[in-house]
Amino acid sequence: MIVSGTKWEDDLQRAGKSKYKALAKAIREGIVSGQMPAGHKLPPVRDLAFQVGMTPGTVARAYKLLIDEGRLEAGVGRGTFVAGGQRAPQPVVPGTPVMHDPVYEMHARAHLLSPKMPEMGQAALIRDAMHAVATETDAEALLGYPSRDSDVPARLAFAKTLSPDQVGVFTLDDVVTSHGGQNGIIMILQSLLRGPNPLVAVDELSYGGFRSAALVSRAALVGIPWDDQGPRPDALAMAIKEKGIQVFCTSAEVCNPTVLSTSATRRQEIARVAERYGVHVLDDDCYRLMGTAYTGPSYRMLLPELGWYVTSPSKSITAALRIGFAIAPNGWAGALMRTATFGSFGVSRLVTDVYAHIMAQPMLDQVTGQIRARIRQDIRAAVNVLGRYRMNWSEDVPFFWLDLPGGWRAGEFCQAAEAAGVLVKSAEDFSLRDGRSVHSVRVAVNGRVPHSRFLDALQVLRDLLDNPPERLAV
């Protein structure tokens, strides 16, 4: 029990629909009476829910109410404590990971903040590739800087994964390696932006990396709203004419976070606007999993003189191998290569050769297929558990977008979910500071969370959705 020597459990059974308030009242009385002193650790949400016969969502709401009152405090990986005191140090058993260890936290909680690939054999492929590179590479290559020629095997391997039907006609010289997809975005902006106060357009709800890349490239941001077909061409045209946009950063295949794709027709409309005003379009394709089909042509194909294409294997094979690829439009490869050289002298040959070796392995298709199968398993489970609520999802995308019912605001929903041990991202993480308020969350598939625990996390989210806070407008 949380509070001994009381009859609070009977009160909970008589509380009806206000059980979370009755539970909060019981905990509050225990704190005031001194039975739960400052620093006292409360049970995990699911443990207390089982103990008192409530849903985890109800217990999470009670904890959230008391956190808002300042009586409790909680944090990722720490648990929930009575506020105002020093927490007693926890005994550490030799060989047991400590709470602040991110590996321990990953397995101790349903960490659904960002997509993480399950291990389906790619670790063995990486080890084999590292061993092969270590034994086959001569001393000169191990000691020297990378060059434009040293990453040719990687660029060749990457080029084999592409089709001119999607990315347009390109040569190997148009491909520039980067330190991951995010670095590729930054390099493109640094190659393009001109003037003292450049402006970059992004999707109204978009990948936070676009904002970060604009920030380090000294650019301000303008949001472009979407409709059910994709970014609105009229809004983009207006932003270009009124504000002087130089680049539009978007994700035609998979918008992160909404999972939506821009229709083929809308891509052509956006391309016509960009061509009319001479605005570049950066197409980020990092979230389409390897082996899945394109839904339409990239802006690199539609805009041979203005379209850029960026991708990486981080969401299909591994995020540890920091390599990405950018395809420049006609006439821009030299500028992009200069940016890469000035920034870091290029990607290490150790990395590019490991990538090329992995891509040549016969087992790769089987491994990536198993990764896709695991992601599909989790997404199907999410649709089964949460399907009564409005969701955007695809079996081939490692996250889904969940609209919250009336009563929930995105920030407090995330806090309540965290109190229950489930970490998800608020829509606020994907919107501009002056953007419209959106009450939705993105839930990522974390392949390192066992499927059974993912199911438990989905149940926690459904309990919260089924029991939104009661509000009284004055």
CSV table of C-alpha atoms in Angstrom, one decimal:
chain,number,residue,atom,x,y,z
A,1,MET,CA,0.0,0.0,0.0
A,2,ILE,CA,1.0,3.6,-0.4
A,3,VAL,CA,-0.5,4.8,2.8
A,4,SER,CA,-0.8,2.3,5.6
A,5,GLY,CA,-3.4,2.4,8.4
A,6,THR,CA,-6.1,4.1,6.3
A,7,LYS,CA,-9.3,3.0,4.6
A,8,TRP,CA,-8.5,4.8,1.3
A,9,GLU,CA,-9.0,1.6,-0.7
A,10,ASP,CA,-12.6,1.5,0.2
A,11,ASP,CA,-13.0,5.2,-0.8
A,12,LEU,CA,-11.5,4.3,-4.2
A,13,GLN,CA,-14.1,1.7,-4.8
A,14,ARG,CA,-16.9,4.2,-4.1
A,15,ALA,CA,-15.4,6.9,-6.2
A,16,GLY,CA,-17.1,6.0,-9.5
A,17,LYS,CA,-15.8,7.9,-12.4
A,18,SER,CA,-13.6,10.1,-10.2
A,19,LYS,CA,-11.3,7.4,-9.0
A,20,TYR,CA,-8.2,9.3,-10.0
A,21,LYS,CA,-9.3,12.2,-7.8
A,22,ALA,CA,-10.0,9.8,-4.9
A,23,LEU,CA,-6.5,8.2,-5.4
A,24,ALA,CA,-4.9,11.7,-5.6
A,25,LYS,CA,-6.8,12.7,-2.4
A,26,ALA,CA,-5.5,9.6,-0.6
A,27,ILE,CA,-1.9,10.2,-1.6
A,28,ARG,CA,-2.3,13.9,-0.7
A,29,GLU,CA,-3.6,13.0,2.8
A,30,GLY,CA,-0.7,10.6,3.2
A,31,ILE,CA,1.8,13.4,2.4
A,32,VAL,CA,0.1,16.0,4.6
A,33,SER,CA,-0.1,13.5,7.5
A,34,GLY,CA,3.6,12.7,7.3
A,35,GLN,CA,3.0,9.0,6.5
A,36,MET,CA,4.6,9.6,3.1
A,37,PRO,CA,7.6,11.9,3.8
A,38,ALA,CA,9.5,14.0,1.4
A,39,GLY,CA,11.7,11.8,-0.9
A,40,HIS,CA,9.4,8.8,-0.5
A,41,LYS,CA,9.2,6.8,-3.7
A,42,LEU,CA,5.8,5.8,-5.0
A,43,PRO,CA,5.1,2.6,-6.8
A,44,PRO,CA,5.4,2.5,-10.6
A,45,VAL,CA,2.0,3.3,-12.2
A,46,ARG,CA,1.3,-0.2,-13.4
A,47,ASP,CA,2.2,-1.8,-10.0
A,48,LEU,CA,-0.1,0.6,-8.2
A,49,ALA,CA,-2.8,0.0,-10.8
A,50,PHE,CA,-2.7,-3.7,-10.2
A,51,GLN,CA,-2.7,-3.2,-6.4
A,52,VAL,CA,-5.8,-1.0,-6.3
A,53,GLY,CA,-7.7,-2.5,-9.2
A,54,MET,CA,-7.5,0.6,-11.5
A,55,THR,CA,-6.3,1.1,-15.0
A,56,PRO,CA,-2.7,2.5,-15.5
A,57,GLY,CA,-4.2,5.5,-17.1
A,58,THR,CA,-6.3,6.4,-14.0
A,59,VAL,CA,-3.2,6.1,-11.8
A,60,ALA,CA,-1.2,8.2,-14.2
A,61,ARG,CA,-3.8,10.9,-14.1
A,62,ALA,CA,-3.7,10.9,-10.3
A,63,TYR,CA,0.1,11.2,-10.3
A,64,LYS,CA,-0.1,14.0,-13.0
A,65,LEU,CA,-2.6,15.9,-10.8
A,66,LEU,CA,-0.3,15.8,-7.8
A,67,ILE,CA,2.8,16.7,-10.0
A,68,ASP,CA,0.9,19.8,-11.2
A,69,GLU,CA,0.2,20.6,-7.5
A,70,GLY,CA,3.9,20.3,-6.7
A,71,ARG,CA,3.3,17.5,-4.2
A,72,LEU,CA,5.0,14.9,-6.4
A,73,GLU,CA,7.9,15.1,-8.8
A,74,ALA,CA,8.9,12.7,-11.6
A,75,GLY,CA,11.6,12.3,-14.2
A,76,VAL,CA,12.6,10.0,-16.9
A,77,GLY,CA,14.3,6.9,-15.5
A,78,ARG,CA,13.9,8.0,-11.8
A,79,GLY,CA,10.4,7.2,-10.8
A,80,THR,CA,7.9,9.3,-8.9
A,81,PHE,CA,8.7,10.8,-5.5
A,82,VAL,CA,7.1,13.0,-2.8
A,83,ALA,CA,8.5,16.4,-3.6
A,84,GLY,CA,10.8,18.4,-1.3
A,85,GLY,CA,13.2,15.9,0.0
A,86,GLN,CA,16.5,14.1,-0.7
A,87,ARG,CA,16.0,10.7,-2.2
A,88,ALA,CA,17.6,7.8,-0.3
A,89,PRO,CA,20.4,6.3,-2.4
A,90,GLN,CA,19.4,3.0,-3.9
A,91,PRO,CA,21.6,0.0,-3.2
A,92,VAL,CA,23.5,-1.1,-6.3
A,93,VAL,CA,23.9,-4.8,-6.8
A,94,PRO,CA,27.2,-5.5,-8.6
A,95,GLY,CA,26.6,-6.1,-12.3
A,96,THR,CA,23.3,-4.2,-12.2
A,97,PRO,CA,23.1,-1.2,-14.5
A,98,VAL,CA,22.4,2.1,-12.8
A,99,MET,CA,19.3,4.2,-13.5
A,100,HIS,CA,21.0,6.9,-15.5
A,101,ASP,CA,22.5,4.4,-17.9
A,102,PRO,CA,20.7,5.0,-21.2
A,103,VAL,CA,20.9,1.3,-22.1
A,104,TYR,CA,19.2,0.4,-18.8
A,105,GLU,CA,16.6,3.1,-19.4
A,106,MET,CA,15.9,1.9,-22.9
A,107,HIS,CA,15.0,-1.6,-21.5
A,108,ALA,CA,13.3,-0.3,-18.3
A,109,ARG,CA,10.8,1.9,-20.0
A,110,ALA,CA,8.7,2.1,-23.2
A,111,HIS,CA,11.0,4.6,-24.8
A,112,LEU,CA,8.9,5.6,-27.9
A,113,LEU,CA,10.4,9.0,-28.6
A,114,SER,CA,12.4,8.1,-31.8
A,115,PRO,CA,12.4,5.2,-34.2
A,116,LYS,CA,15.1,2.6,-33.5
A,117,MET,CA,15.8,-0.4,-35.6
A,118,PRO,CA,15.4,-3.9,-34.1
A,119,GLU,CA,18.5,-6.1,-34.3
A,120,MET,CA,17.7,-8.6,-37.0
A,121,GLY,CA,21.2,-9.7,-38.0
A,122,GLN,CA,22.6,-6.3,-39.2
A,123,ALA,CA,25.0,-6.3,-36.2
A,124,ALA,CA,26.7,-9.4,-37.7
A,125,LEU,CA,26.9,-7.8,-41.1
A,126,ILE,CA,28.5,-4.7,-39.6
A,127,ARG,CA,31.1,-6.7,-37.7
A,128,ASP,CA,31.9,-8.8,-40.8
A,129,ALA,CA,32.3,-5.6,-42.8
A,130,MET,CA,34.5,-3.9,-40.2
A,131,HIS,CA,36.7,-7.0,-40.0
A,132,ALA,CA,37.0,-7.2,-43.8
A,133,VAL,CA,37.9,-3.5,-44.1
A,134,ALA,CA,40.4,-3.8,-41.3
A,135,THR,CA,42.2,-6.7,-42.9
A,136,GLU,CA,42.0,-5.6,-46.6
A,137,THR,CA,42.7,-1.8,-46.3
A,138,ASP,CA,46.3,-0.8,-46.9
A,139,ALA,CA,48.3,1.4,-44.5
A,140,GLU,CA,48.1,4.4,-46.7
A,141,ALA,CA,44.4,4.4,-46.7
A,142,LEU,CA,44.3,3.9,-43.0
A,143,LEU,CA,46.5,6.9,-42.4
A,144,GLY,CA,45.3,9.4,-45.0
A,145,TYR,CA,42.5,11.9,-45.3
A,146,PRO,CA,39.5,10.8,-47.4
A,147,SER,CA,39.3,12.0,-51.0
A,148,ARG,CA,36.8,12.4,-53.7
A,149,ASP,CA,37.9,9.0,-55.0
A,150,SER,CA,38.0,7.1,-51.7
A,151,ASP,CA,34.2,7.0,-51.3
A,152,VAL,CA,33.6,5.8,-54.9
A,153,PRO,CA,32.7,2.2,-53.7
A,154,ALA,CA,30.1,3.6,-51.3
A,155,ARG,CA,28.6,5.9,-54.0
A,156,LEU,CA,28.4,3.1,-56.4
A,157,ALA,CA,26.7,0.9,-53.9
A,158,PHE,CA,24.2,3.6,-53.1
A,159,ALA,CA,23.5,4.4,-56.7
A,160,LYS,CA,22.4,0.8,-57.3
A,161,THR,CA,19.6,1.3,-54.8
A,162,LEU,CA,18.1,4.1,-56.8
A,163,SER,CA,16.0,4.4,-60.0
A,164,PRO,CA,16.0,7.3,-62.4
A,165,ASP,CA,12.2,7.0,-62.4
A,166,GLN,CA,12.2,8.4,-58.8
A,167,VAL,CA,15.3,10.6,-58.5
A,168,GLY,CA,15.9,11.5,-62.1
A,169,VAL,CA,19.0,11.1,-64.2
A,170,PHE,CA,22.2,11.5,-62.3
A,171,THR,CA,25.9,10.7,-62.5
A,172,LEU,CA,28.1,9.4,-59.8
A,173,ASP,CA,29.7,12.9,-59.5
A,174,ASP,CA,26.3,14.3,-58.5
A,175,VAL,CA,26.3,12.1,-55.3
A,176,VAL,CA,28.1,13.5,-52.3
A,177,THR,CA,28.5,11.5,-49.1
A,178,SER,CA,27.7,13.1,-45.7
A,179,HIS,CA,27.9,12.2,-42.0
A,180,GLY,CA,24.3,11.0,-42.0
A,181,GLY,CA,21.2,12.5,-43.4
A,182,GLN,CA,21.1,15.5,-41.0
A,183,ASN,CA,24.6,16.5,-42.0
A,184,GLY,CA,23.5,16.2,-45.7
A,185,ILE,CA,20.7,18.7,-45.0
A,186,ILE,CA,23.1,21.1,-43.4
A,187,MET,CA,25.6,20.9,-46.2
A,188,ILE,CA,22.9,21.6,-48.8
A,189,LEU,CA,21.6,24.7,-46.9
A,190,GLN,CA,25.2,26.0,-46.4
A,191,SER,CA,25.8,25.6,-50.2
A,192,LEU,CA,22.6,27.4,-51.2
A,193,LEU,CA,21.7,30.2,-48.7
A,194,ARG,CA,22.8,33.7,-49.6
A,195,GLY,CA,22.5,37.1,-48.0
A,196,PRO,CA,22.4,38.4,-44.4
A,197,ASN,CA,18.9,37.1,-43.5
A,198,PRO,CA,18.1,34.0,-45.6
A,199,LEU,CA,14.7,32.3,-45.2
A,200,VAL,CA,13.9,28.6,-45.4
A,201,ALA,CA,10.4,27.2,-45.8
A,202,VAL,CA,9.5,23.9,-44.0
A,203,ASP,CA,6.3,21.9,-43.7
A,204,GLU,CA,4.1,23.3,-40.9
A,205,LEU,CA,4.6,20.1,-39.0
A,206,SER,CA,8.1,18.8,-39.9
A,207,TYR,CA,11.2,17.0,-38.8
A,208,GLY,CA,13.0,19.1,-36.2
A,209,GLY,CA,16.3,18.6,-38.0
A,210,PHE,CA,15.2,21.0,-40.6
A,211,ARG,CA,14.9,23.7,-38.0
A,212,SER,CA,18.3,22.8,-36.5
A,213,ALA,CA,19.9,22.9,-39.9
A,214,ALA,CA,18.4,26.3,-40.6
A,215,LEU,CA,19.6,27.6,-37.3
A,216,VAL,CA,23.2,26.6,-37.8
A,217,SER,CA,22.9,28.1,-41.4
A,218,ARG,CA,21.8,31.4,-39.9
A,219,ALA,CA,18.3,31.2,-41.6
A,220,ALA,CA,14.9,32.0,-40.3
A,221,LEU,CA,11.9,29.7,-40.9
A,222,VAL,CA,8.5,29.9,-42.5
A,223,GLY,CA,5.9,27.2,-42.2
A,224,ILE,CA,3.9,25.9,-45.1
A,225,PRO,CA,0.5,24.4,-44.2
A,226,TRP,CA,-0.7,21.1,-45.7
A,227,ASP,CA,-4.0,19.8,-46.9
A,228,ASP,CA,-4.8,16.1,-47.6
A,229,GLN,CA,-2.6,16.1,-50.7
A,230,GLY,CA,0.5,17.7,-49.2
A,231,PRO,CA,2.0,21.2,-48.9
A,232,ARG,CA,-0.3,23.8,-50.3
A,233,PRO,CA,1.1,25.4,-53.5
A,234,ASP,CA,-0.7,28.7,-53.0
A,235,ALA,CA,0.9,29.0,-49.5
A,236,LEU,CA,4.3,28.3,-50.8
A,237,ALA,CA,3.9,30.8,-53.7
A,238,MET,CA,2.7,33.4,-51.2
A,239,ALA,CA,5.7,32.8,-48.9
A,240,ILE,CA,8.1,33.1,-51.8
A,241,LYS,CA,6.6,36.3,-53.1
A,242,GLU,CA,6.1,38.0,-49.7
A,243,LYS,CA,9.1,36.8,-47.8
A,244,GLY,CA,11.7,35.8,-50.3
A,245,ILE,CA,12.1,32.0,-49.5
A,246,GLN,CA,15.3,30.6,-51.0
A,247,VAL,CA,14.8,26.9,-50.1
A,248,PHE,CA,11.8,24.7,-49.3
A,249,CYS,CA,12.7,21.7,-47.1
A,250,THR,CA,10.1,18.9,-47.2
A,251,SER,CA,9.7,15.1,-47.2
A,252,ALA,CA,7.5,14.0,-50.1
A,253,GLU,CA,7.6,10.3,-49.3
A,254,VAL,CA,7.1,10.2,-45.5
A,255,CYS,CA,6.4,13.4,-43.6
A,256,ASN,CA,7.9,13.2,-40.2
A,257,PRO,CA,5.8,13.3,-37.9
A,258,THR,CA,2.4,13.0,-39.7
A,259,VAL,CA,3.3,9.9,-41.8
A,260,LEU,CA,1.5,11.5,-44.8
A,261,SER,CA,2.9,11.4,-48.3
A,262,THR,CA,2.6,14.2,-50.8
A,263,SER,CA,0.5,13.0,-53.8
A,264,ALA,CA,2.2,12.7,-57.2
A,265,THR,CA,-0.1,15.4,-58.5
A,266,ARG,CA,0.7,17.8,-55.7
A,267,ARG,CA,4.5,17.2,-56.1
A,268,GLN,CA,4.1,18.4,-59.7
A,269,GLU,CA,2.2,21.5,-58.5
A,270,ILE,CA,4.9,22.3,-55.9
A,271,ALA,CA,7.6,21.8,-58.6
A,272,ARG,CA,5.9,24.2,-60.9
A,273,VAL,CA,5.8,26.9,-58.2
A,274,ALA,CA,9.5,26.3,-57.4
A,275,GLU,CA,10.5,26.5,-61.0
A,276,ARG,CA,8.4,29.6,-61.6
A,277,TYR,CA,10.3,31.5,-58.8
A,278,GLY,CA,13.7,29.7,-59.0
A,279,VAL,CA,13.4,28.3,-55.5
A,280,HIS,CA,15.3,25.1,-54.5
A,281,VAL,CA,13.5,22.1,-53.0
A,282,LEU,CA,15.3,19.8,-50.6
A,283,ASP,CA,13.6,16.4,-50.5
A,284,ASP,CA,14.4,14.4,-47.4
A,285,ASP,CA,13.8,10.7,-47.9
A,286,CYS,CA,15.3,9.3,-44.7
A,287,TYR,CA,12.1,7.6,-43.4
A,288,ARG,CA,11.2,5.5,-46.4
A,289,LEU,CA,12.5,2.0,-45.4
A,290,MET,CA,14.9,0.3,-47.7
A,291,GLY,CA,13.1,-2.2,-49.9
A,292,THR,CA,9.8,-0.3,-49.9
A,293,ALA,CA,8.3,1.3,-53.0
A,294,TYR,CA,8.3,5.0,-53.8
A,295,THR,CA,4.8,6.7,-53.9
A,296,GLY,CA,5.8,9.2,-56.5
A,297,PRO,CA,8.7,11.0,-58.1
A,298,SER,CA,11.1,12.9,-55.9
A,299,TYR,CA,11.6,16.7,-56.4
A,300,ARG,CA,15.1,15.8,-57.7
A,301,MET,CA,13.4,14.2,-60.7
A,302,LEU,CA,10.8,16.9,-61.1
A,303,LEU,CA,13.3,19.8,-60.8
A,304,PRO,CA,16.6,18.7,-62.4
A,305,GLU,CA,18.0,22.2,-61.9
A,306,LEU,CA,16.6,22.9,-58.4
A,307,GLY,CA,15.8,19.6,-56.7
A,308,TRP,CA,18.0,18.0,-54.0
A,309,TYR,CA,17.6,14.5,-52.6
A,310,VAL,CA,18.9,13.3,-49.2
A,311,THR,CA,18.7,9.9,-47.6
A,312,SER,CA,20.6,7.6,-45.3
A,313,PRO,CA,20.6,4.0,-44.0
A,314,SER,CA,19.9,5.1,-40.4
A,315,LYS,CA,16.3,3.9,-40.4
A,316,SER,CA,16.8,0.8,-42.5
A,317,ILE,CA,20.0,-0.8,-41.3
A,318,THR,CA,21.8,1.1,-38.5
A,319,ALA,CA,22.0,4.7,-37.1
A,320,ALA,CA,25.5,3.9,-35.8
A,321,LEU,CA,27.1,4.1,-39.2
A,322,ARG,CA,27.1,7.8,-39.7
A,323,ILE,CA,26.8,8.0,-43.5
A,324,GLY,CA,24.3,9.7,-45.7
A,325,PHE,CA,24.0,10.7,-49.4
A,326,ALA,CA,22.9,13.9,-51.1
A,327,ILE,CA,22.2,14.1,-54.8
A,328,ALA,CA,22.7,17.6,-56.2
A,329,PRO,CA,20.8,19.0,-59.1
A,330,ASN,CA,22.5,19.7,-62.4
A,331,GLY,CA,25.4,22.1,-61.9
A,332,TRP,CA,25.5,22.1,-58.1
A,333,ALA,CA,27.6,19.0,-57.3
A,334,GLY,CA,30.8,21.1,-57.2
A,335,ALA,CA,29.4,23.6,-54.6
A,336,LEU,CA,28.1,20.7,-52.4
A,337,MET,CA,31.4,18.9,-52.6
A,338,ARG,CA,33.3,22.1,-51.6
A,339,THR,CA,31.0,22.5,-48.6
A,340,ALA,CA,31.7,18.8,-47.6
A,341,THR,CA,35.4,19.3,-48.0
A,342,PHE,CA,35.6,22.6,-46.1
A,343,GLY,CA,33.4,21.2,-43.3
A,344,SER,CA,35.2,17.9,-42.6
A,345,PHE,CA,37.4,16.8,-45.5
A,346,GLY,CA,34.7,14.3,-46.3
A,347,VAL,CA,33.5,11.0,-44.7
A,348,SER,CA,36.2,8.6,-43.5
A,349,ARG,CA,37.1,5.8,-45.9
A,350,LEU,CA,36.7,3.4,-42.9
A,351,VAL,CA,33.0,4.3,-42.9
A,352,THR,CA,32.4,4.4,-46.6
A,353,ASP,CA,34.1,1.1,-47.2
A,354,VAL,CA,32.1,-0.6,-44.4
A,355,TYR,CA,28.9,0.7,-45.9
A,356,ALA,CA,29.9,-0.6,-49.4
A,357,HIS,CA,30.8,-4.0,-47.9
A,358,ILE,CA,27.4,-4.3,-46.1
A,359,MET,CA,25.5,-3.3,-49.2
A,360,ALA,CA,27.2,-6.1,-51.2
A,361,GLN,CA,26.2,-8.9,-48.8
A,362,PRO,CA,23.6,-11.5,-50.1
A,363,MET,CA,22.0,-11.6,-46.6
A,364,LEU,CA,21.2,-7.9,-46.6
A,365,ASP,CA,17.8,-8.3,-48.3
A,366,GLN,CA,16.8,-10.9,-45.7
A,367,VAL,CA,17.9,-8.7,-42.8
A,368,THR,CA,16.1,-5.6,-44.0
A,369,GLY,CA,13.0,-7.7,-44.7
A,370,GLN,CA,13.0,-8.9,-41.1
A,371,ILE,CA,13.4,-5.4,-39.9
A,372,ARG,CA,10.3,-4.3,-42.0
A,373,ALA,CA,8.4,-7.3,-40.7
A,374,ARG,CA,9.0,-6.3,-37.1
A,375,ILE,CA,8.0,-2.7,-37.7
A,376,ARG,CA,4.8,-4.0,-39.4
A,377,GLN,CA,4.1,-6.2,-36.4
A,378,ASP,CA,4.2,-3.2,-34.0
A,379,ILE,CA,2.3,-0.9,-36.3
A,380,ARG,CA,-0.5,-3.5,-36.8
A,381,ALA,CA,-0.7,-3.9,-33.0
A,382,ALA,CA,-1.0,-0.1,-32.6
A,383,VAL,CA,-3.9,0.0,-35.1
A,384,ASN,CA,-5.6,-2.8,-33.3
A,385,VAL,CA,-5.3,-1.2,-29.9
A,386,LEU,CA,-5.8,2.5,-30.8
A,387,GLY,CA,-7.8,2.2,-34.0
A,388,ARG,CA,-10.9,3.8,-32.4
A,389,TYR,CA,-8.9,7.1,-32.4
A,390,ARG,CA,-7.8,9.1,-35.4
A,391,MET,CA,-4.3,7.9,-36.5
A,392,ASN,CA,-2.0,8.4,-39.5
A,393,TRP,CA,0.0,5.2,-40.1
A,394,SER,CA,1.7,3.0,-42.6
A,395,GLU,CA,3.0,-0.5,-42.1
A,396,ASP,CA,6.3,0.6,-43.6
A,397,VAL,CA,6.9,3.7,-41.4
A,398,PRO,CA,8.4,3.3,-38.0
A,399,PHE,CA,6.1,5.7,-36.2
A,400,PHE,CA,2.5,6.8,-36.2
A,401,TRP,CA,0.6,10.1,-35.6
A,402,LEU,CA,-2.1,10.1,-33.0
A,403,ASP,CA,-4.7,12.9,-32.7
A,404,LEU,CA,-5.8,13.4,-29.1
A,405,PRO,CA,-9.5,13.5,-28.1
A,406,GLY,CA,-11.1,16.5,-26.6
A,407,GLY,CA,-9.8,17.2,-23.1
A,408,TRP,CA,-6.2,16.3,-23.8
A,409,ARG,CA,-3.5,18.8,-24.7
A,410,ALA,CA,-0.4,17.4,-26.3
A,411,GLY,CA,2.1,18.5,-23.6
A,412,GLU,CA,0.1,17.2,-20.6
A,413,PHE,CA,-0.7,13.9,-22.4
A,414,CYS,CA,3.0,13.4,-22.8
A,415,GLN,CA,3.6,14.1,-19.1
A,416,ALA,CA,0.8,11.7,-18.1
A,417,ALA,CA,2.2,9.0,-20.4
A,418,GLU,CA,5.7,9.6,-19.0
A,419,ALA,CA,4.3,9.2,-15.5
A,420,ALA,CA,3.0,5.8,-16.6
A,421,GLY,CA,6.4,4.9,-18.1
A,422,VAL,CA,5.7,5.6,-21.8
A,423,LEU,CA,7.7,8.3,-23.6
A,424,VAL,CA,6.2,9.8,-26.7
A,425,LYS,CA,6.7,13.1,-28.6
A,426,SER,CA,4.3,16.1,-28.5
A,427,ALA,CA,3.2,17.9,-31.7
A,428,GLU,CA,5.0,20.9,-30.2
A,429,ASP,CA,8.3,19.2,-31.0
A,430,PHE,CA,7.5,19.4,-34.7
A,431,SER,CA,5.9,22.8,-35.0
A,432,LEU,CA,7.4,26.3,-35.3
A,433,ARG,CA,7.3,28.6,-32.3
A,434,ASP,CA,4.6,30.8,-33.9
A,435,GLY,CA,2.8,27.9,-35.5
A,436,ARG,CA,-0.8,26.8,-34.8
A,437,SER,CA,-1.5,24.6,-31.7
A,438,VAL,CA,-1.9,20.9,-32.6
A,439,HIS,CA,-3.1,18.4,-30.0
A,440,SER,CA,-1.4,15.3,-31.4
A,441,VAL,CA,1.5,13.0,-30.5
A,442,ARG,CA,4.0,11.0,-32.5
A,443,VAL,CA,4.6,7.4,-31.2
A,444,ALA,CA,7.7,5.8,-32.6
A,445,VAL,CA,8.4,2.1,-33.0
A,446,ASN,CA,11.5,1.3,-30.9
A,447,GLY,CA,12.7,-2.1,-32.2
A,448,ARG,CA,14.7,-2.6,-29.0
A,449,VAL,CA,11.6,-2.6,-26.9
A,450,PRO,CA,10.1,-6.1,-26.8
A,451,HIS,CA,6.8,-6.5,-28.6
A,452,SER,CA,5.1,-7.5,-25.4
A,453,ARG,CA,6.2,-4.3,-23.7
A,454,PHE,CA,5.2,-2.3,-26.7
A,455,LEU,CA,1.7,-3.8,-26.3
A,456,ASP,CA,1.7,-2.8,-22.7
A,457,ALA,CA,2.6,0.7,-23.7
A,458,LEU,CA,-0.2,0.9,-26.2
A,459,GLN,CA,-2.6,-0.2,-23.5
A,460,VAL,CA,-1.3,2.6,-21.3
A,461,LEU,CA,-1.9,5.1,-24.1
A,462,ARG,CA,-5.4,3.8,-24.7
A,463,ASP,CA,-6.3,4.1,-21.0
A,464,LEU,CA,-5.2,7.7,-21.1
A,465,LEU,CA,-7.1,8.4,-24.3
A,466,ASP,CA,-10.2,6.8,-22.8
A,467,ASN,CA,-10.0,9.0,-19.7
A,468,PRO,CA,-9.3,12.6,-20.7
A,469,PRO,CA,-9.1,15.3,-18.0
A,470,GLU,CA,-12.3,17.0,-17.0
A,471,ARG,CA,-12.2,20.7,-17.7
A,472,LEU,CA,-14.4,23.6,-16.5
A,473,ALA,CA,-14.4,26.7,-18.6
A,474,VAL,CA,-15.0,30.0,-16.7
